[in-house]
Each structure stands twice: as C-alpha cells, then as structure tokens.
Amino acid sequence: MLPAYISKAAPNPESARAPWYKNTAPTYAGVFLWVVFYREIGGALDHASPAVCLVALVLAGLISYGLFYYVPALMGMRTGFPLYVVGSSTFGTQGGYLMPGLLMGVLQVGWMSVNAFVATTFILTAFGSKAGPGSVPFGLIAAVWALGLGYVGAKGIQYVARFALYLNAVPLLMILVVFAKNGGGIGQYAPPHPNSYLGLTMLIQIVVGFFATAGAAGVDFGMSSRNEEDVRWGGLVGILLAVVVAGGLPLLAVAGAHVLYGVQDYHFDSAIAQTGSFAGIAFFLFAVASVAPMCFSSFIAGNSLSTMIPGVARITSTMVGAVIAAILAMTGVAADLVGLFTIIGASFGPICGAMVADYWLSGKKWAGPREGINFAGYGAWAVGFLIGILPFLPISEGAKPYLQPAAVYSFVGGFVVYAILAKLGLQSKPIAVSSIAPSR
C-alpha cells in the first residue's frame, strides 16, 4: 500500500496554473533580492576583482538554473505533483518521508527563523534601537513577523507571488540607491589578498549553497507552470538574471565603499551606512523587502509538513513551523547564518543530483514512486553530503580552497553515485499506480 502522502496526492489542475511572470520569476527573484543573500557576498572581494566576481555570479546563476532548478521544475510541471511525491522515485515511498520530505520542511523553518531575525534586526536598527535577542521589543517584532507572514505563506503560492510581484521593487530600488552612492570607486578597487581562483569558487559556493533548497523546490514551482516555456523563462529571469543583478550591484557597491570611504569590512550594511541620513530608511525598507522570501519559506515548509503529515491541516502545520521559527529568532539561535548555509548546500546538492540522475535514467521522465527505500538515492545522498562538508572538516588548510564550490561537487557526487548504484541493481522498482498521473 502507498503511504498517505502519495495516495492522497492530486495533480495541480491546469486551471490553477499561471504564466511564469506571475509566479515562478517574481517569487524566485524575491529570494535573491532578500538582503541575507547579498549581505555577506562581498567577502569574495578580498581575493578577486569586481570583474572576476561578476563572472562568478554568471557561472553561479547558470549552475543554479541548469543543474539545481530545471529538471525538478520540469518534473513538477509534467506531473503536477509536489517535491515530496516526485521525490518518492529517487528515495522510495518510505525513504521519501525523511528525504526530501521532512528534511525540506525542517530546513525551511530554519530559513523562516533567519528571516525573522534579520528583519527584526533591521527594523530596530532603522529606528536607532540597539535591542537584541532576548529583549521585549525584539521578541515582539520577531513573533509578529514570523506568525503573520507564516499565515500568508500557508495560504499558497498565489499569495506569495502577489507579495513578491510588488515588493521586489523595494529592495531593487534600495540596491540601486546604495550602488549610486558607492559606485564611483569601483574602477580603483584592488583585492588586498589577490587569488582569483579562490574568490571565484568562494562566490559560486555562496550562491549555490544559498539556492540549493530553492532549486529542489523547483518541483513545487513547476506545478504552477503551464508548459516548458514557463519553466525556462521563470528560471532564466527569476534565477539567472536575479543572481547577477541582486548579487552584482551590492558587491560592486561594497567595492566602491572601500575606495571612496575607506570601509574596511565587506558587509553590505557598511555600504548602506554610507548613504547618510537615508540609511535608516534603507534599513527599514530592506526589512520590508524580506516579506517575499519569508512567505516563500513558509509556503515550502507548509507544502512539506502537510504532504508528509496529511492528517494535519496545512495551515496548522505551517503555523507550528512559524512558532518554532519565532522562538529561534527571539533567542538569537538563528544568527548563525554561515552554519545554516553549509548544511543546506551539503544536504540538497546530492538530493538534486540524485533526482536529475533518476530523471535521465528513466528516459527523461518521472518514473513514479518506487518501493520502500531506494538505496541508490540514499547512497547518493550520503556520498554527496560527505563531499559537501569536506571543506569544514579538520583537513589541511591548503587543500580547502580546492574543495570549493562544495555544493556543486556534492551535486556531481550525488548524480554519479546514483547512476552507478542504479546500474548495480540498487534502485527500487517503480510501483504501478493508476491514481498517479503519468508524465506529460
């Protein structure tokens, strides 16, 4: 018998789908226009010139689109099913409970907590308050933010897209203002510790590690796409173009701030501060712009939890996740951004790699749910995850730069290992189920 999360699944009907510019593109763009993405991205400038960094962003955008997003989104469009049903082919009907099912939900709750923490910090900074985690003002704002936007995300992708479509203009305008203030010094910037290879791979790792879960969630976005053209354009605009714009302009602003104002660190916050009296407004509006990615995370978390636990209403499971996110933000646990990005990239790189391998081995289509636990999928994930965390293990410091971009290598590892194990007979057999719609 099939688990309830599969047997009770129904394909998203054609009537509920929309063009790429109404759902996929604006929502993905909102993820990259979130200040958390480009707040620390300038660190690559310590080793690479602005020109090399721009090349790295283009490469990272292409990798995110071509490897992590396109095939999952295509399967979502063709089947109409969410990630957790589609993933039952790669990991099995029983194995799919943990991966990508509950793992995606848990990680998205983590993203919700990060969002609430950063947005609350920016709001208080805008009003000149130094209140931090554990204080009453911080706790109240974080709670209202997490619970209120968690509810919006629980209502579905159409509401998330509506927020993203209009709110994306806010961070884009702020980025342009900060760039205009700092851009004059870009041509004179020189990296203090030049190593173009290190800067290039570091920046690719930052972008791809940030995007990894959103790439797998391409299945859910594909559900709302009408055809392959929607899948392509939604990704090219919402991912590739957004990475170059939302990553490139802040990075160039940071480089300019170093030359014009003697800024010593590589935080985008420091470039914002150079806008003078406008800085307070900018911090507040960057917080407002965090609405779209918060709704995105709560939507994906709700998809995961409600699919894996079908007996609990979507709104209930999403709000439970929002409560947990609020607590993590209020206590300051969510402040460890680097650790979270590391786990996400290492976890979902091989998941995406294994899914793509399964797709190709099945004749470029979704094979349907597979029996029990698909050991080819779990073996691919284990090897890929190990590859993804290698740079963070106690190994030679001289070797670590050559292990990046780890998120990309973990994808390749997942792809190759899945293909090998499948050929060795460790891939579970598909289950013939009439209620599961065939691929288009």
XYZ file of C-alpha atoms in Angstrom:
440
model
C 0.000 0.000 0.000
C 1.133 3.509 -0.749
C 1.756 5.969 2.103
C -0.951 8.584 2.571
C 1.265 11.403 1.321
C 1.269 9.711 -2.096
C -2.130 8.014 -2.229
C -3.924 11.222 -1.259
C -1.951 13.431 -3.643
C -3.807 15.031 -6.543
C -2.092 16.745 -9.509
C -2.345 20.514 -9.662
C -5.014 21.173 -12.334
C -4.374 23.256 -15.444
C -6.875 25.829 -14.198
C -4.672 26.577 -11.186
C -1.546 27.329 -13.252
C -0.295 30.690 -14.465
C 2.401 32.318 -16.668
C 5.999 32.414 -15.424
C 5.923 36.173 -14.821
C 3.058 35.798 -12.349
C 4.503 33.094 -10.097
C 7.912 31.490 -10.667
C 10.002 34.500 -11.754
C 8.844 37.069 -9.161
C 8.970 34.595 -6.282
C 12.459 33.328 -7.108
C 13.667 36.889 -7.720
C 12.308 37.809 -4.299
C 14.516 35.124 -2.752
C 17.658 36.651 -4.286
C 16.566 40.215 -3.545
C 16.428 39.255 0.120
C 19.196 41.147 1.910
C 20.500 37.963 3.576
C 21.686 36.778 0.152
C 23.923 39.751 -0.602
C 24.660 40.966 2.926
C 27.876 38.879 3.152
C 28.532 38.295 -0.554
C 31.248 40.958 -0.744
C 33.725 38.714 1.083
C 34.904 37.384 -2.276
C 36.353 40.854 -2.974
C 39.148 40.112 -0.509
C 40.621 37.812 -3.175
C 39.056 38.691 -6.522
C 38.495 41.822 -8.578
C 34.957 43.053 -9.258
C 35.229 41.715 -12.833
C 36.107 38.204 -11.648
C 33.272 38.343 -9.113
C 30.770 39.232 -11.842
C 31.963 36.261 -13.897
C 31.497 34.064 -10.816
C 27.925 35.314 -10.395
C 27.074 34.495 -14.013
C 28.529 30.995 -13.615
C 26.703 30.501 -10.313
C 23.426 31.618 -11.886
C 23.851 29.190 -14.773
C 24.695 26.334 -12.403
C 21.720 27.111 -10.164
C 19.391 27.237 -13.164
C 20.771 24.351 -15.212
C 21.691 21.812 -12.524
C 19.553 22.544 -9.487
C 16.320 24.003 -10.864
C 15.487 22.956 -14.407
C 14.874 19.194 -14.148
C 12.962 19.370 -10.826
C 10.775 22.162 -12.235
C 10.199 20.189 -15.423
C 9.026 17.160 -13.419
C 6.736 19.335 -11.338
C 5.202 20.845 -14.470
C 4.719 17.489 -16.181
C 3.254 15.603 -13.212
C 1.503 18.369 -11.283
C 2.807 16.825 -8.056
C 4.890 18.496 -5.296
C 8.505 17.685 -4.453
C 7.657 15.108 -1.829
C 5.649 12.956 -4.224
C 8.125 13.379 -7.092
C 10.991 12.611 -4.689
C 9.469 9.198 -3.889
C 11.003 7.973 -7.152
C 14.530 8.909 -6.099
C 14.291 7.914 -2.438
C 11.388 5.439 -2.330
C 7.905 5.605 -0.843
C 9.230 5.010 2.676
C 12.538 6.793 2.210
C 10.694 9.850 0.902
C 9.329 10.586 4.370
C 12.722 11.776 5.543
C 14.260 12.903 2.273
C 13.361 15.253 0.743
C 10.096 15.356 2.738
C 10.655 16.290 6.356
C 14.221 17.483 5.726
C 12.923 20.220 3.423
C 10.296 21.260 5.958
C 12.803 21.456 8.803
C 15.307 23.482 6.773
C 12.625 25.913 5.618
C 11.625 26.510 9.220
C 15.293 27.363 9.764
C 15.132 29.867 6.881
C 11.992 31.365 8.408
C 13.849 31.907 11.669
C 16.789 33.557 9.878
C 14.382 35.826 8.026
C 12.594 36.859 11.208
C 15.918 37.507 12.967
C 17.403 39.665 10.177
C 14.181 41.583 9.509
C 13.741 42.344 13.205
C 17.365 43.472 13.492
C 16.987 45.808 10.505
C 13.713 47.269 11.768
C 15.208 48.080 15.167
C 18.380 49.492 13.542
C 16.241 51.743 11.354
C 14.710 53.282 14.482
C 18.042 53.625 16.273
C 17.364 50.842 18.764
C 20.094 48.506 19.962
C 17.629 45.998 21.432
C 18.785 42.480 20.633
C 17.610 38.877 21.033
C 16.033 38.266 24.422
C 14.679 41.799 24.757
C 10.957 42.579 24.722
C 10.989 44.788 21.575
C 12.995 42.205 19.645
C 10.738 39.369 20.784
C 7.512 41.163 19.890
C 8.609 42.172 16.397
C 10.079 38.724 15.643
C 6.891 36.981 16.813
C 4.559 39.203 14.786
C 6.789 38.851 11.729
C 7.081 35.059 11.849
C 3.433 34.328 12.683
C 1.886 36.926 10.389
C 3.905 36.042 7.305
C 3.758 32.353 8.111
C 0.000 32.623 7.748
C 0.306 34.362 4.369
C 2.669 31.652 3.087
C 0.292 28.956 4.305
C -2.433 30.282 2.022
C -0.490 29.207 -1.088
C 1.897 30.182 -3.870
C -0.551 32.599 -5.494
C -0.421 34.808 -2.393
C 3.364 34.530 -2.154
C 3.664 35.584 -5.797
C 1.378 38.571 -5.237
C 3.626 39.806 -2.446
C 6.772 39.174 -4.480
C 5.495 40.858 -7.634
C 5.165 44.246 -5.928
C 7.639 44.053 -3.061
C 10.572 43.084 -5.287
C 10.698 46.687 -6.450
C 11.570 47.829 -2.914
C 14.933 46.065 -2.433
C 15.824 46.642 -6.086
C 15.351 50.383 -5.616
C 17.373 50.325 -2.373
C 20.180 48.380 -4.060
C 20.283 50.944 -6.861
C 20.431 53.832 -4.364
C 23.297 52.241 -2.401
C 25.096 51.426 -5.651
C 24.720 55.006 -6.907
C 26.212 56.333 -3.668
C 29.218 53.995 -3.679
C 29.720 53.060 -7.326
C 32.198 55.797 -8.209
C 35.159 53.951 -6.715
C 34.677 50.559 -8.369
C 37.319 51.070 -11.052
C 40.049 51.786 -8.471
C 39.368 48.753 -6.270
C 42.103 46.123 -5.962
C 41.778 42.973 -3.791
C 44.178 43.064 -0.796
C 44.876 39.316 -0.972
C 44.648 38.518 -4.709
C 43.723 34.950 -5.598
C 41.193 34.953 -8.416
C 40.556 31.211 -8.283
C 39.746 31.322 -4.571
C 37.461 34.337 -4.964
C 35.674 32.781 -7.958
C 34.988 29.431 -6.284
C 34.073 31.055 -2.963
C 31.405 33.186 -4.609
C 29.978 30.268 -6.605
C 29.732 28.279 -3.362
C 27.926 31.108 -1.571
C 25.317 31.464 -4.330
C 24.728 27.760 -4.988
C 24.718 26.862 -1.283
C 22.147 29.595 -0.694
C 19.994 28.400 -3.592
C 20.161 24.612 -3.073
C 16.837 24.086 -1.298
C 15.058 26.553 -3.565
C 16.366 24.556 -6.515
C 14.786 21.331 -5.279
C 11.623 23.325 -4.570
C 11.526 23.984 -8.301
C 9.222 20.952 -8.395
C 6.634 22.942 -6.446
C 7.020 25.924 -8.752
C 6.784 23.669 -11.771
C 3.398 22.505 -10.503
C 2.127 26.011 -11.169
C 3.717 26.307 -14.631
C 1.635 25.743 -17.756
C 4.382 24.426 -20.050
C 8.139 24.138 -20.630
C 8.354 27.757 -21.766
C 7.106 28.862 -18.324
C 9.712 26.622 -16.705
C 12.531 28.073 -18.815
C 11.651 31.763 -18.588
C 10.701 31.561 -14.926
C 14.184 30.248 -14.186
C 16.157 32.460 -16.548
C 14.588 35.631 -15.198
C 13.915 34.616 -11.598
C 17.250 32.857 -11.064
C 19.981 33.741 -13.583
C 19.098 37.408 -14.061
C 18.250 37.850 -10.379
C 21.593 36.388 -9.247
C 23.563 38.753 -11.493
C 21.569 41.860 -10.513
C 20.915 41.168 -6.825
C 24.422 39.844 -6.291
C 26.377 42.089 -8.633
C 25.142 45.561 -7.656
C 25.622 45.120 -3.864
C 29.044 43.555 -4.432
C 30.111 46.486 -6.618
C 28.750 48.914 -4.013
C 30.914 47.291 -1.340
C 33.986 47.561 -3.596
C 33.237 51.233 -4.209
C 32.730 51.926 -0.494
C 36.239 50.592 0.179
C 37.756 53.092 -2.232
C 35.583 56.162 -1.615
C 35.011 55.962 2.141
C 37.752 53.682 3.431
C 35.335 50.982 4.579
C 37.360 48.054 5.917
C 34.846 45.210 6.059
C 32.856 43.548 3.294
C 29.347 43.729 4.760
C 26.670 45.358 2.636
C 25.471 47.035 5.852
C 28.602 49.215 5.716
C 27.799 50.303 2.159
C 24.243 51.137 3.268
C 25.654 53.254 6.088
C 27.426 55.487 3.539
C 24.055 56.776 2.311
C 23.974 59.144 5.308
C 20.552 60.202 6.586
C 18.927 57.817 4.105
C 20.480 54.799 5.878
C 17.663 54.477 8.431
C 15.033 54.414 5.696
C 17.101 51.901 3.728
C 17.404 49.508 6.674
C 13.637 49.650 7.226
C 12.805 49.075 3.567
C 15.238 46.164 3.328
C 13.309 44.638 6.219
C 10.023 45.208 4.386
C 11.516 43.507 1.340
C 12.107 40.385 3.426
C 8.364 39.719 3.260
C 8.543 37.813 -0.059
C 11.302 35.335 0.924
C 9.601 34.785 4.298
C 6.383 33.855 2.516
C 8.370 31.622 0.146
C 9.918 29.691 3.045
C 6.633 29.298 4.900
C 4.926 28.135 1.682
C 7.558 25.432 1.081
C 7.552 24.433 4.774
C 3.767 24.124 4.653
C 3.990 22.018 1.477
C 6.433 19.666 3.172
C 4.698 19.231 6.502
C 1.156 18.998 5.145
C 2.199 16.488 2.475
C 4.154 14.252 4.829
C 1.525 14.514 7.584
C -1.715 14.669 5.568
C -3.890 14.249 8.662
C -2.893 17.721 9.862
C -4.299 20.761 8.053
C -1.783 22.785 6.038
C -2.487 25.969 7.980
C -1.891 24.163 11.276
C 1.423 22.577 10.304
C 2.679 25.851 8.789
C 1.814 27.857 11.886
C 3.566 25.309 14.123
C 6.664 25.886 11.981
C 6.170 29.646 12.306
C 6.046 29.385 16.108
C 9.311 27.426 16.136
C 10.881 29.982 13.772
C 9.782 32.823 16.041
C 11.375 31.168 19.073
C 14.666 30.590 17.218
C 14.716 34.239 16.123
C 13.753 35.667 19.501
C 16.519 33.742 21.271
C 19.200 34.590 18.679
C 19.818 30.987 17.643
C 19.003 31.990 14.053
C 22.037 34.309 13.913
C 24.380 31.529 12.756
C 23.846 32.102 9.034
C 27.086 30.502 7.796
C 26.383 27.224 9.575
C 22.884 27.077 8.131
C 24.061 27.759 4.563
C 26.669 24.999 4.925
C 24.111 22.410 5.998
C 21.674 23.430 3.276
C 24.204 23.234 0.450
C 25.606 19.925 1.657
C 22.145 18.418 2.190
C 20.396 19.424 -1.004
C 23.246 19.319 -3.513
C 23.189 15.499 -3.651
C 19.382 15.401 -3.441
C 19.158 17.469 -6.628
C 21.960 15.446 -8.228
C 20.248 12.139 -7.477
C 16.897 13.427 -8.765
C 18.461 14.538 -12.053
C 20.217 11.171 -12.449
C 16.937 9.335 -11.789
C 15.225 11.517 -14.399
C 17.810 10.774 -17.090
C 17.994 7.051 -16.320
C 14.183 6.866 -16.564
C 14.156 8.192 -20.108
C 13.842 11.892 -19.175
C 10.588 11.434 -17.259
C 9.337 10.839 -13.741
C 9.414 7.090 -13.077
C 6.701 7.161 -10.409
C 7.033 6.138 -6.749
C 9.485 3.335 -6.020
C 9.121 0.565 -3.483
C 10.240 1.080 0.119
C 13.629 2.735 0.459
C 15.552 3.411 -2.731
C 19.124 2.696 -1.624
C 20.529 4.227 -4.795
C 19.084 7.560 -3.662
C 20.253 7.278 -0.067
C 23.719 6.109 -1.099
C 23.994 9.064 -3.482
C 22.925 11.462 -0.749
C 25.417 10.061 1.786
C 28.390 10.390 -0.560
C 27.297 13.803 -1.815
C 26.724 15.106 1.718
C 30.215 13.984 2.750
C 31.672 15.821 -0.253
C 29.670 18.918 0.654
C 31.039 19.159 4.198
C 34.680 18.328 3.382
C 35.818 21.989 3.461
C 34.518 22.257 7.017
C 36.274 19.174 8.369
C 39.691 19.306 10.109
C 41.827 18.849 6.997
C 44.771 20.771 5.552
C 44.027 24.486 5.185
C 45.947 24.490 1.919
C 43.607 21.883 0.444
C 40.314 23.507 1.466
C 40.162 26.161 -1.303
C 40.333 23.396 -3.904
C 37.281 21.660 -2.401
C 35.053 24.587 -3.338
C 32.433 25.042 -4.661
C 31.464 22.130 -2.417
C 27.732 22.437 -3.163
C 28.441 21.883 -6.875
C 30.743 18.934 -6.223
C 28.145 17.406 -3.904
C 25.599 17.628 -6.733
C 28.007 15.888 -9.123
C 28.773 13.260 -6.487
C 25.072 12.588 -5.935
C 24.461 12.310 -9.677
C 27.365 9.919 -10.350
C 26.800 7.690 -7.318
C 23.071 7.361 -8.043
C 23.802 6.332 -11.634
C 26.381 3.749 -10.508
C 24.203 2.241 -7.771
C 21.196 2.122 -10.102
C 23.262 0.240 -12.686
C 24.364 -2.169 -9.928
C 20.725 -3.020 -9.194
C 20.279 -0.990 -6.002
C 17.448 1.085 -7.453
C 13.986 0.114 -6.194
C 11.324 -0.934 -8.678
C 8.601 1.573 -9.610
C 5.094 0.897 -8.321
C 2.377 0.843 -10.930
C -0.393 3.029 -9.523
C -3.319 4.140 -11.649
C -4.084 7.114 -9.399
C -0.678 8.635 -10.092
C -0.877 10.717 -13.235
C 1.667 9.881 -15.955
C 4.190 12.481 -17.082
C 3.099 14.756 -19.909
